[in-house]
Amino acid sequence: MGKLARPGPGKLQFIPLGGLGEIGKNLSAVVYGNDIILIDCGLAFPEPDMPGIDLVLPDITYLLENKDRVRAIFLTHGHEDHIGGIPYFLKQIQVPIYGTRLTLGIVEMKLQEHQISLHPKSHPVDPGDTIRVGSFSVEFFRVNHSIPDATGLIIRNPVGTIVHTGDFKFDHTPVDGHVADFHKLAQVGSEGVLLLLADSTNAERPGYTPSEKTVGKTLDRIIEQATGRVLVSSFASQVHRIQQVVESAVRHGRHVAVVGRSMENVVQKATELHYLDFPEGTWMSLDNILKQPANKTLILTTGSQGEPMSALTRMSTSDHKKVEIMSGDTVIISATAIPGNEKMVARTVNNLYRLGAEVYYGPNIGIHVSGHACQEELKLMLNLVKPKFFIPVHGEYRHLVHHAQLAREVGIDPSHVLIGENGTVFELTKDSAQIVGQVPAGKVLVDGFGVGDVGNIVLRDRKQLSNDGILIVVVGMDAQSGLLVSGPDIVSRGFVYVRESEALLDEARSRVKSALTAMEGGNLSEWSAIKALVRDTLGRFLWDRTKRRPMILPIIMEV
Amino acid sequence: MGKLARPGPGKLQFIPLGGLGEIGKNLSAVVYGNDIILIDCGLAFPEPDMPGIDLVLPDITYLLENKDRVRAIFLTHGHEDHIGGIPYFLKQIQVPIYGTRLTLGIVEMKLQEHQISLHPKSHPVDPGDTIRVGSFSVEFFRVNHSIPDATGLIIRNPVGTIVHTGDFKFDHTPVDGHVADFHKLAQVGSEGVLLLLADSTNAERPGYTPSEKTVGKTLDRIIEQATGRVLVSSFASQVHRIQQVVESAVRHGRHVAVVGRSMENVVQKATELHYLDFPEGTWMSLDNILKQPANKTLILTTGSQGEPMSALTRMSTSDHKKVEIMSGDTVIISATAIPGNEKMVARTVNNLYRLGAEVYYGPNIGIHVSGHACQEELKLMLNLVKPKFFIPVHGEYRHLVHHAQLAREVGIDPSHVLIGENGTVFELTKDSAQIVGQVPAGKVLVDGFGVGDVGNIVLRDRKQLSNDGILIVVVGMDAQSGLLVSGPDIVSRGFVYVRESEALLDEARSRVKSALTAMEGGNLSEWSAIKALVRDTLGRFLWDRTKRRPMILPIIMEV
């Protein structure tokens, strides 16, 4: 479609470019007149059908086409699916970024790795602060989540007020003592809110998400009873989890070491900014803690998702340089498996058991709670904010559908509840909300240094190579006579174990040679004909013999 | 290790070759003197790190080395992980196979596809029947599972009695009215059982598995309330689930069509053998049912795991030739996602929602129950059988560990509880049980027609190809002079999108050319030196530029 007309006077647009129909790469635009502000700038992790891809970014074609109107990015919190896209974004569009201290702290660590700086107008904010950008006035308000300093946004504008929850839960006994800003939500709700955009991650789940403190209690009990070493793995950014583990360690006379780059980084930044408190004498280097008695040892480690290169995974396969799991160790995997990671986590658990550890894992024993609101909390948010219109965000399509159902249940007019996807253009006035069109939206794949250079064709080839390998057929043709001069030579990779399959490859070779010789002088002056002949002959032969379809790559050397 | 000595007099060996440390490819040997009998003969599904592999079989080296002593296979039930290996097994070792009618019926359907027959001495049995083979007397006893006609085995032998539970749960209100044979278990338990081998699948789960009938009730409620079409997806072999759905359909005036090859096959075989009862006039062909009013339509379909080629998955992506999902359809996914399949199922659910269907899915709404016993049932089995020795089977290592813990909890001497892996040789006498050694055990990978010809090297290559693709570098060398005559030409697949990366490939080409020219006449008479130079030069260049490591395949044409 052509360039989307900017919204006319009295019209506000909400355009998600990532985060709808998926959990990942959150990035949304709010558009009024000449001003576009962005909410979050995340990345997504590759799907199983994206081999070799490192990460996935949202397609920002729409923003590039309107570059002159993009004013600022407002960050809700410091998770990768909300900030991971920033280094790539800033290489294309430089705008100020606003977020809470820990959020911006994590962003800065990330930008250092890419050797870029924040726009000079960027600065950290505290919950309660308001930033004015163009026709927008954006106020940050506190919510609870699985990372400290998480906020939602109240976006005021001539057309009306938008409330974006960020990722949230309601924790009435949060570890840092900061509850979500119920008062602010009630206040803005009674002022009148035009549109609510809310986190749909747990919209399928009835009830409410338990407090983070319940996990602290359970972990404390396990740590208290452990007679040997304790190893605890959680998401690196779960600072409140780490805080509670540290406090348990202190309570039960154990030193604490931190292992794994991402956790070491977050712990360092969080401690620097006073989100994490390591009491004097608790922290110890890994080398030192390994000399301590087992019952005075607690190791915080990465690897709660069974990630192949992570510390805990390497320990579980006896591949870690320093830490050897032994009988008597207690390992607590204080996380749940993100969908897609279940087998990797299971593998790590099995291997830890094989090494004689006692392992605590799984969603039902109180060692982890979600950072996202379940149905009762989502309904509370809806009833506090009392929006005129509601668009569920941050979820796969099924989550959005369930969240829309909740909105109808609390009494929002069904025609005021809109479900869309990335690229959907929602247009609002004081009295109406509708979908008016679509902008480009999609995935940009990052592989190594390459951004966007791996597309469907390359992926399709990788999948074929992955399934059945490749055969390269090299023939030397005399350019003048069109006669076969040398070959065909066949080299294969990923197809069969050559030493055991010589007969098959010999026969393949002679089949191709016969086919080429039979065609000599005729069509063979056309290289494309030669290649087609090789592919057909060999392809058919291999399918009949093996029921496999390796990629066939004919190469013609002109001699 | 060398050939394992056959057990001496008074010694019995239990040797699992598949099914321990995993859920899949169940195959175990019980060895006494000159006789080896086998329990089950299954396959496993490929892991994500086995690209292109169709299925996985157990390594039967030990059985081939002792071929003359293998007497028979006893099947507990008809699931793929218990019978799927039979066609491949029979091509190497022909022995009689015994199992219940439905089990053997499914095996026969499978053998027809491979164009093999059962050994003439094979025949179906009824629960309660005993088969004598060599020094063994094997009695089948009824259990409940997620397929009808599931049995356990009582293996009597001069050394002692072994009870193998097969895959089981205890359903007190089974759909077919046949409870598990508690009386037989109690009887053999009071006779005295040497060894219990029991199903560990749900050993992590407290409580008990609800009756299959509870699902029937929930499905009935949903079907009753549905105003449009109903589509129900379940495992094809879940005959009792299908029976209940059919009965609901009849109760609520709906015809039933069956869609999807595996389900059509099982429904046909189960109806033939009277395990499934389709009341007169209920069944309708798909073509006919599509002409019926929506509220008189129920379609049973494959695809409960989101399998890419399955009927429901194709319907969800609007790719099914006949069935179009529409608003008003109710889709019930009456299964849970097998670990590893969660994302595929979620994708199907999301797509069904997009098409406007109402979707029932997930483990917590009563639309599916497991076929495996949870902790209370496992303890009941232990207390009925009262074995002297206990070896948990049918589970990953973590499941075996939890099951062993249950055995200790009910009072079995901890030194009488043994945990092993595939290949472990457990040796028992009247009074002792210990691990005495190991036989070869492992995976045999099947890809197309090839059995075992895809091994670690081929898989490793496929993974590299999958991640970063391949570059083929062709150079023509003058055989006498050792001079570079033509090329290097570079062809890539799965690496970059060539049209956008010409500059990169041009530079790669000239780098390699320079390196080769610089070395001319010197080492270049050694082809291996040329190839190494190409790989090093190109590999380093590409890593520096792209941070990717495609496979590099140098090909030298002698000219």
PDB file of C-alpha atoms in Angstrom, chain A residues 248-461:
ATOM      1  CA  SER A 248      18.464 -16.626  52.273  1.00  0.00           C
ATOM      2  CA  ALA A 249      22.124 -17.323  51.765  1.00  0.00           C
ATOM      3  CA  VAL A 250      23.039 -14.760  54.408  1.00  0.00           C
ATOM      4  CA  ARG A 251      20.385 -16.119  56.760  1.00  0.00           C
ATOM      5  CA  HIS A 252      21.819 -19.625  56.477  1.00  0.00           C
ATOM      6  CA  GLY A 253      25.480 -18.783  56.551  1.00  0.00           C
ATOM      7  CA  ARG A 254      26.357 -19.234  52.898  1.00  0.00           C
ATOM      8  CA  HIS A 255      28.571 -17.149  50.663  1.00  0.00           C
ATOM      9  CA  VAL A 256      27.314 -16.267  47.194  1.00  0.00           C
ATOM     10  CA  ALA A 257      29.137 -16.400  43.870  1.00  0.00           C
ATOM     11  CA  VAL A 258      27.643 -15.368  40.545  1.00  0.00           C
ATOM     12  CA  VAL A 259      28.426 -17.368  37.414  1.00  0.00           C
ATOM     13  CA  GLY A 260      27.490 -16.604  33.826  1.00  0.00           C
ATOM     14  CA  ARG A 261      28.099 -13.450  31.858  1.00  0.00           C
ATOM     15  CA  SER A 262      24.538 -12.134  31.620  1.00  0.00           C
ATOM     16  CA  MET A 263      23.914 -12.628  35.314  1.00  0.00           C
ATOM     17  CA  GLU A 264      27.250 -11.111  36.270  1.00  0.00           C
ATOM     18  CA  ASN A 265      26.406  -8.064  34.135  1.00  0.00           C
ATOM     19  CA  VAL A 266      22.940  -7.560  35.557  1.00  0.00           C
ATOM     20  CA  VAL A 267      24.087  -8.103  39.113  1.00  0.00           C
ATOM     21  CA  GLN A 268      26.829  -5.546  38.638  1.00  0.00           C
ATOM     22  CA  LYS A 269      24.532  -2.925  37.108  1.00  0.00           C
ATOM     23  CA  ALA A 270      21.737  -3.557  39.599  1.00  0.00           C
ATOM     24  CA  THR A 271      24.111  -3.304  42.541  1.00  0.00           C
ATOM     25  CA  GLU A 272      25.654  -0.112  41.148  1.00  0.00           C
ATOM     26  CA  LEU A 273      22.194   1.478  40.862  1.00  0.00           C
ATOM     27  CA  HIS A 274      21.105   0.160  44.275  1.00  0.00           C
ATOM     28  CA  TYR A 275      18.422  -2.224  43.043  1.00  0.00           C
ATOM     29  CA  LEU A 276      20.300  -5.127  44.524  1.00  0.00           C
ATOM     30  CA  ASP A 277      21.890  -5.248  47.920  1.00  0.00           C
ATOM     31  CA  PHE A 278      24.692  -7.698  48.581  1.00  0.00           C
ATOM     32  CA  PRO A 279      25.384  -7.420  52.313  1.00  0.00           C
ATOM     33  CA  GLU A 280      29.052  -6.951  53.213  1.00  0.00           C
ATOM     34  CA  GLY A 281      31.054 -10.135  53.005  1.00  0.00           C
ATOM     35  CA  THR A 282      28.412 -12.165  51.173  1.00  0.00           C
ATOM     36  CA  TRP A 283      29.754 -12.000  47.671  1.00  0.00           C
ATOM     37  CA  MET A 284      32.724 -14.147  46.817  1.00  0.00           C
ATOM     38  CA  SER A 285      34.486 -14.890  43.556  1.00  0.00           C
ATOM     39  CA  LEU A 286      33.887 -18.278  42.022  1.00  0.00           C
ATOM     40  CA  ASP A 287      37.462 -19.366  42.579  1.00  0.00           C
ATOM     41  CA  ASN A 288      37.231 -18.527  46.261  1.00  0.00           C
ATOM     42  CA  ILE A 289      33.812 -20.036  46.859  1.00  0.00           C
ATOM     43  CA  LEU A 290      34.988 -23.330  45.402  1.00  0.00           C
ATOM     44  CA  LYS A 291      37.393 -23.572  48.329  1.00  0.00           C
ATOM     45  CA  GLN A 292      34.634 -23.087  50.889  1.00  0.00           C
ATOM     46  CA  PRO A 293      32.830 -25.915  52.669  1.00  0.00           C
ATOM     47  CA  ALA A 294      29.868 -27.185  50.640  1.00  0.00           C
ATOM     48  CA  ASN A 295      27.307 -26.104  53.206  1.00  0.00           C
ATOM     49  CA  LYS A 296      28.595 -22.533  53.096  1.00  0.00           C
ATOM     50  CA  THR A 297      28.334 -22.300  49.349  1.00  0.00           C
ATOM     51  CA  LEU A 298      25.612 -20.864  47.144  1.00  0.00           C
ATOM     52  CA  ILE A 299      26.204 -20.313  43.470  1.00  0.00           C
ATOM     53  CA  LEU A 300      23.870 -18.148  41.387  1.00  0.00           C
ATOM     54  CA  THR A 301      24.106 -19.243  37.794  1.00  0.00           C
ATOM     55  CA  THR A 302      22.704 -18.678  34.310  1.00  0.00           C
ATOM     56  CA  GLY A 303      21.118 -21.525  32.375  1.00  0.00           C
ATOM     57  CA  SER A 304      17.563 -21.659  33.661  1.00  0.00           C
ATOM     58  CA  GLN A 305      16.364 -22.314  30.100  1.00  0.00           C
ATOM     59  CA  GLY A 306      18.883 -25.040  29.389  1.00  0.00           C
ATOM     60  CA  GLU A 307      20.617 -22.726  26.918  1.00  0.00           C
ATOM     61  CA  PRO A 308      23.478 -24.709  25.336  1.00  0.00           C
ATOM     62  CA  MET A 309      26.342 -22.379  26.194  1.00  0.00           C
ATOM     63  CA  SER A 310      25.115 -21.331  29.619  1.00  0.00           C
ATOM     64  CA  ALA A 311      26.913 -22.075  32.839  1.00  0.00           C
ATOM     65  CA  LEU A 312      24.401 -24.526  34.315  1.00  0.00           C
ATOM     66  CA  THR A 313      24.084 -26.467  31.065  1.00  0.00           C
ATOM     67  CA  ARG A 314      27.841 -26.799  30.843  1.00  0.00           C
ATOM     68  CA  MET A 315      27.983 -27.914  34.472  1.00  0.00           C
ATOM     69  CA  SER A 316      25.316 -30.517  33.724  1.00  0.00           C
ATOM     70  CA  THR A 317      27.421 -32.041  30.945  1.00  0.00           C
ATOM     71  CA  SER A 318      30.643 -31.802  32.981  1.00  0.00           C
ATOM     72  CA  ASP A 319      31.890 -29.139  30.580  1.00  0.00           C
ATOM     73  CA  HIS A 320      32.250 -26.198  32.925  1.00  0.00           C
ATOM     74  CA  LYS A 321      35.860 -25.193  33.492  1.00  0.00           C
ATOM     75  CA  LYS A 322      35.510 -24.669  37.206  1.00  0.00           C
ATOM     76  CA  VAL A 323      32.313 -26.103  38.648  1.00  0.00           C
ATOM     77  CA  GLU A 324      31.781 -29.865  38.843  1.00  0.00           C
ATOM     78  CA  ILE A 325      28.343 -31.006  39.940  1.00  0.00           C
ATOM     79  CA  MET A 326      28.562 -33.663  42.606  1.00  0.00           C
ATOM     80  CA  SER A 327      26.365 -35.846  44.717  1.00  0.00           C
ATOM     81  CA  GLY A 328      25.073 -33.709  47.600  1.00  0.00           C
ATOM     82  CA  ASP A 329      24.568 -30.632  45.440  1.00  0.00           C
ATOM     83  CA  THR A 330      21.116 -29.087  45.467  1.00  0.00           C
ATOM     84  CA  VAL A 331      20.192 -27.376  42.227  1.00  0.00           C
ATOM     85  CA  ILE A 332      17.155 -25.107  42.035  1.00  0.00           C
ATOM     86  CA  ILE A 333      15.917 -24.069  38.608  1.00  0.00           C
ATOM     87  CA  SER A 334      13.936 -21.039  39.702  1.00  0.00           C
ATOM     88  CA  ALA A 335      12.154 -20.379  36.401  1.00  0.00           C
ATOM     89  CA  THR A 336       9.728 -22.027  34.034  1.00  0.00           C
ATOM     90  CA  ALA A 337      10.610 -23.110  30.560  1.00  0.00           C
ATOM     91  CA  ILE A 338       9.665 -20.494  27.989  1.00  0.00           C
ATOM     92  CA  PRO A 339       7.573 -22.286  25.320  1.00  0.00           C
ATOM     93  CA  GLY A 340      10.020 -23.959  22.975  1.00  0.00           C
ATOM     94  CA  ASN A 341      12.662 -24.531  25.652  1.00  0.00           C
ATOM     95  CA  GLU A 342      11.022 -27.433  27.449  1.00  0.00           C
ATOM     96  CA  LYS A 343      13.297 -30.128  25.999  1.00  0.00           C
ATOM     97  CA  MET A 344      16.472 -28.172  26.700  1.00  0.00           C
ATOM     98  CA  VAL A 345      15.459 -27.684  30.330  1.00  0.00           C
ATOM     99  CA  ALA A 346      14.528 -31.369  30.647  1.00  0.00           C
ATOM    100  CA  ARG A 347      17.884 -32.366  29.231  1.00  0.00           C
ATOM    101  CA  THR A 348      19.698 -30.271  31.828  1.00  0.00           C
ATOM    102  CA  VAL A 349      17.554 -31.668  34.647  1.00  0.00           C
ATOM    103  CA  ASN A 350      18.211 -35.257  33.522  1.00  0.00           C
ATOM    104  CA  ASN A 351      21.935 -34.639  33.322  1.00  0.00           C
ATOM    105  CA  LEU A 352      22.035 -33.005  36.755  1.00  0.00           C
ATOM    106  CA  TYR A 353      20.287 -36.059  38.198  1.00  0.00           C
ATOM    107  CA  ARG A 354      22.800 -38.321  36.488  1.00  0.00           C
ATOM    108  CA  LEU A 355      25.580 -36.459  38.251  1.00  0.00           C
ATOM    109  CA  GLY A 356      23.878 -37.113  41.564  1.00  0.00           C
ATOM    110  CA  ALA A 357      22.429 -33.703  42.289  1.00  0.00           C
ATOM    111  CA  GLU A 358      19.072 -33.150  43.910  1.00  0.00           C
ATOM    112  CA  VAL A 359      17.071 -30.992  41.534  1.00  0.00           C
ATOM    113  CA  TYR A 360      14.127 -28.690  42.142  1.00  0.00           C
ATOM    114  CA  TYR A 361      12.371 -27.725  38.929  1.00  0.00           C
ATOM    115  CA  GLY A 362       8.976 -27.366  37.302  1.00  0.00           C
ATOM    116  CA  PRO A 363       6.024 -25.013  37.583  1.00  0.00           C
ATOM    117  CA  ASN A 364       4.185 -26.582  40.486  1.00  0.00           C
ATOM    118  CA  ILE A 365       6.482 -26.503  43.515  1.00  0.00           C
ATOM    119  CA  GLY A 366       6.536 -22.819  44.319  1.00  0.00           C
ATOM    120  CA  ILE A 367      10.034 -22.007  43.064  1.00  0.00           C
ATOM    121  CA  HIS A 368       8.876 -19.574  40.403  1.00  0.00           C
ATOM    122  CA  VAL A 369       6.019 -17.228  39.710  1.00  0.00           C
ATOM    123  CA  SER A 370       5.176 -15.409  36.529  1.00  0.00           C
ATOM    124  CA  GLY A 371       5.799 -11.714  36.021  1.00  0.00           C
ATOM    125  CA  HIS A 372       2.522 -11.258  34.151  1.00  0.00           C
ATOM    126  CA  ALA A 373      -0.993 -10.652  35.414  1.00  0.00           C
ATOM    127  CA  CYS A 374      -3.529 -13.460  35.284  1.00  0.00           C
ATOM    128  CA  GLN A 375      -7.235 -12.990  34.636  1.00  0.00           C
ATOM    129  CA  GLU A 376      -8.252 -11.432  37.958  1.00  0.00           C
ATOM    130  CA  GLU A 377      -5.481  -8.855  37.801  1.00  0.00           C
ATOM    131  CA  LEU A 378      -6.274  -8.077  34.174  1.00  0.00           C
ATOM    132  CA  LYS A 379      -9.889  -7.450  35.148  1.00  0.00           C
ATOM    133  CA  LEU A 380      -8.747  -5.223  38.028  1.00  0.00           C
ATOM    134  CA  MET A 381      -6.661  -3.181  35.579  1.00  0.00           C
ATOM    135  CA  LEU A 382      -9.659  -2.855  33.279  1.00  0.00           C
ATOM    136  CA  ASN A 383     -11.894  -1.729  36.146  1.00  0.00           C
ATOM    137  CA  LEU A 384      -9.346   0.753  37.509  1.00  0.00           C
ATOM    138  CA  VAL A 385      -8.675   2.335  34.149  1.00  0.00           C
ATOM    139  CA  LYS A 386     -12.242   2.059  32.812  1.00  0.00           C
ATOM    140  CA  PRO A 387     -11.203   2.790  29.239  1.00  0.00           C
ATOM    141  CA  LYS A 388     -13.626   3.719  26.525  1.00  0.00           C
ATOM    142  CA  PHE A 389     -11.761   1.529  24.061  1.00  0.00           C
ATOM    143  CA  PHE A 390      -9.556  -1.509  24.586  1.00  0.00           C
ATOM    144  CA  ILE A 391      -6.850  -3.089  22.460  1.00  0.00           C
ATOM    145  CA  PRO A 392      -5.101  -6.149  23.941  1.00  0.00           C
ATOM    146  CA  VAL A 393      -1.344  -6.194  23.263  1.00  0.00           C
ATOM    147  CA  HIS A 394       1.730  -8.291  24.105  1.00  0.00           C
ATOM    148  CA  GLY A 395       0.474 -11.737  23.236  1.00  0.00           C
ATOM    149  CA  GLU A 396      -0.079 -14.334  20.565  1.00  0.00           C
ATOM    150  CA  TYR A 397      -3.395 -14.166  18.829  1.00  0.00           C
ATOM    151  CA  ARG A 398      -4.965 -16.606  21.287  1.00  0.00           C
ATOM    152  CA  HIS A 399      -3.899 -14.420  24.223  1.00  0.00           C
ATOM    153  CA  LEU A 400      -5.397 -11.359  22.576  1.00  0.00           C
ATOM    154  CA  VAL A 401      -8.663 -13.214  22.010  1.00  0.00           C
ATOM    155  CA  HIS A 402      -8.884 -14.295  25.643  1.00  0.00           C
ATOM    156  CA  HIS A 403      -8.015 -10.797  26.871  1.00  0.00           C
ATOM    157  CA  ALA A 404     -10.692  -9.271  24.642  1.00  0.00           C
ATOM    158  CA  GLN A 405     -13.153 -11.716  26.197  1.00  0.00           C
ATOM    159  CA  LEU A 406     -12.199 -10.490  29.681  1.00  0.00           C
ATOM    160  CA  ALA A 407     -12.805  -6.917  28.594  1.00  0.00           C
ATOM    161  CA  ARG A 408     -16.284  -7.815  27.425  1.00  0.00           C
ATOM    162  CA  GLU A 409     -16.885  -9.660  30.673  1.00  0.00           C
ATOM    163  CA  VAL A 410     -16.200  -6.546  32.759  1.00  0.00           C
ATOM    164  CA  GLY A 411     -18.666  -4.637  30.665  1.00  0.00           C
ATOM    165  CA  ILE A 412     -16.764  -2.909  27.908  1.00  0.00           C
ATOM    166  CA  ASP A 413     -18.944  -2.595  24.838  1.00  0.00           C
ATOM    167  CA  PRO A 414     -17.869  -5.409  22.477  1.00  0.00           C
ATOM    168  CA  SER A 415     -17.649  -2.957  19.580  1.00  0.00           C
ATOM    169  CA  HIS A 416     -15.123  -0.975  21.619  1.00  0.00           C
ATOM    170  CA  VAL A 417     -12.780  -3.960  21.913  1.00  0.00           C
ATOM    171  CA  LEU A 418     -10.454  -4.259  18.922  1.00  0.00           C
ATOM    172  CA  ILE A 419      -8.063  -7.071  18.041  1.00  0.00           C
ATOM    173  CA  GLY A 420      -5.314  -6.486  15.518  1.00  0.00           C
ATOM    174  CA  GLU A 421      -1.922  -7.677  14.406  1.00  0.00           C
ATOM    175  CA  ASN A 422       1.442  -6.068  13.738  1.00  0.00           C
ATOM    176  CA  GLY A 423       0.935  -3.367  11.142  1.00  0.00           C
ATOM    177  CA  THR A 424      -2.717  -2.760  11.943  1.00  0.00           C
ATOM    178  CA  VAL A 425      -3.542   0.944  11.985  1.00  0.00           C
ATOM    179  CA  PHE A 426      -6.035   1.708  14.746  1.00  0.00           C
ATOM    180  CA  GLU A 427      -7.496   5.187  14.455  1.00  0.00           C
ATOM    181  CA  LEU A 428      -9.270   6.870  17.346  1.00  0.00           C
ATOM    182  CA  THR A 429     -11.265  10.001  17.873  1.00  0.00           C
ATOM    183  CA  LYS A 430     -12.882  11.167  21.130  1.00  0.00           C
ATOM    184  CA  ASP A 431     -15.808   8.907  20.311  1.00  0.00           C
ATOM    185  CA  SER A 432     -14.664   6.191  17.976  1.00  0.00           C
ATOM    186  CA  ALA A 433     -12.033   3.552  17.398  1.00  0.00           C
ATOM    187  CA  GLN A 434     -11.603   1.551  14.229  1.00  0.00           C
ATOM    188  CA  ILE A 435      -9.107  -0.225  12.082  1.00  0.00           C
ATOM    189  CA  VAL A 436      -8.424   1.948   9.062  1.00  0.00           C
ATOM    190  CA  GLY A 437      -5.605   0.183   7.308  1.00  0.00           C
ATOM    191  CA  GLN A 438      -2.301  -1.545   7.405  1.00  0.00           C
ATOM    192  CA  VAL A 439       1.363  -0.537   7.224  1.00  0.00           C
ATOM    193  CA  PRO A 440       4.264  -2.848   6.354  1.00  0.00           C
ATOM    194  CA  ALA A 441       5.123  -5.059   9.280  1.00  0.00           C
ATOM    195  CA  GLY A 442       7.128  -8.194   9.606  1.00  0.00           C
ATOM    196  CA  LYS A 443      10.395  -9.711  10.629  1.00  0.00           C
ATOM    197  CA  VAL A 444      13.937  -8.629   9.916  1.00  0.00           C
ATOM    198  CA  LEU A 445      16.333 -11.495  10.548  1.00  0.00           C
ATOM    199  CA  VAL A 446      19.762 -10.909  12.041  1.00  0.00           C
ATOM    200  CA  ASP A 447      22.507 -13.436  11.396  1.00  0.00           C
ATOM    201  CA  GLY A 448      25.972 -12.490  12.593  1.00  0.00           C
ATOM    202  CA  PHE A 449      26.645  -8.986  11.296  1.00  0.00           C
ATOM    203  CA  GLY A 450      23.984  -9.233   8.658  1.00  0.00           C
ATOM    204  CA  VAL A 451      20.715  -7.470   9.252  1.00  0.00           C
ATOM    205  CA  GLY A 452      17.966  -8.412   6.851  1.00  0.00           C
ATOM    206  CA  ASP A 453      20.174 -10.168   4.330  1.00  0.00           C
ATOM    207  CA  VAL A 454      18.854 -13.572   5.227  1.00  0.00           C
ATOM    208  CA  GLY A 455      15.385 -13.861   3.799  1.00  0.00           C
ATOM    209  CA  ASN A 456      12.977 -16.568   2.735  1.00  0.00           C
ATOM    210  CA  ILE A 457      15.110 -18.012  -0.024  1.00  0.00           C
ATOM    211  CA  VAL A 458      18.172 -18.398   2.133  1.00  0.00           C
ATOM    212  CA  LEU A 459      16.078 -19.937   4.928  1.00  0.00           C
ATOM    213  CA  ARG A 460      14.406 -22.305   2.530  1.00  0.00           C
ATOM    214  CA  ASP A 461      17.790 -23.427   1.262  1.00  0.00           C
TER     215      ASP A 461
END
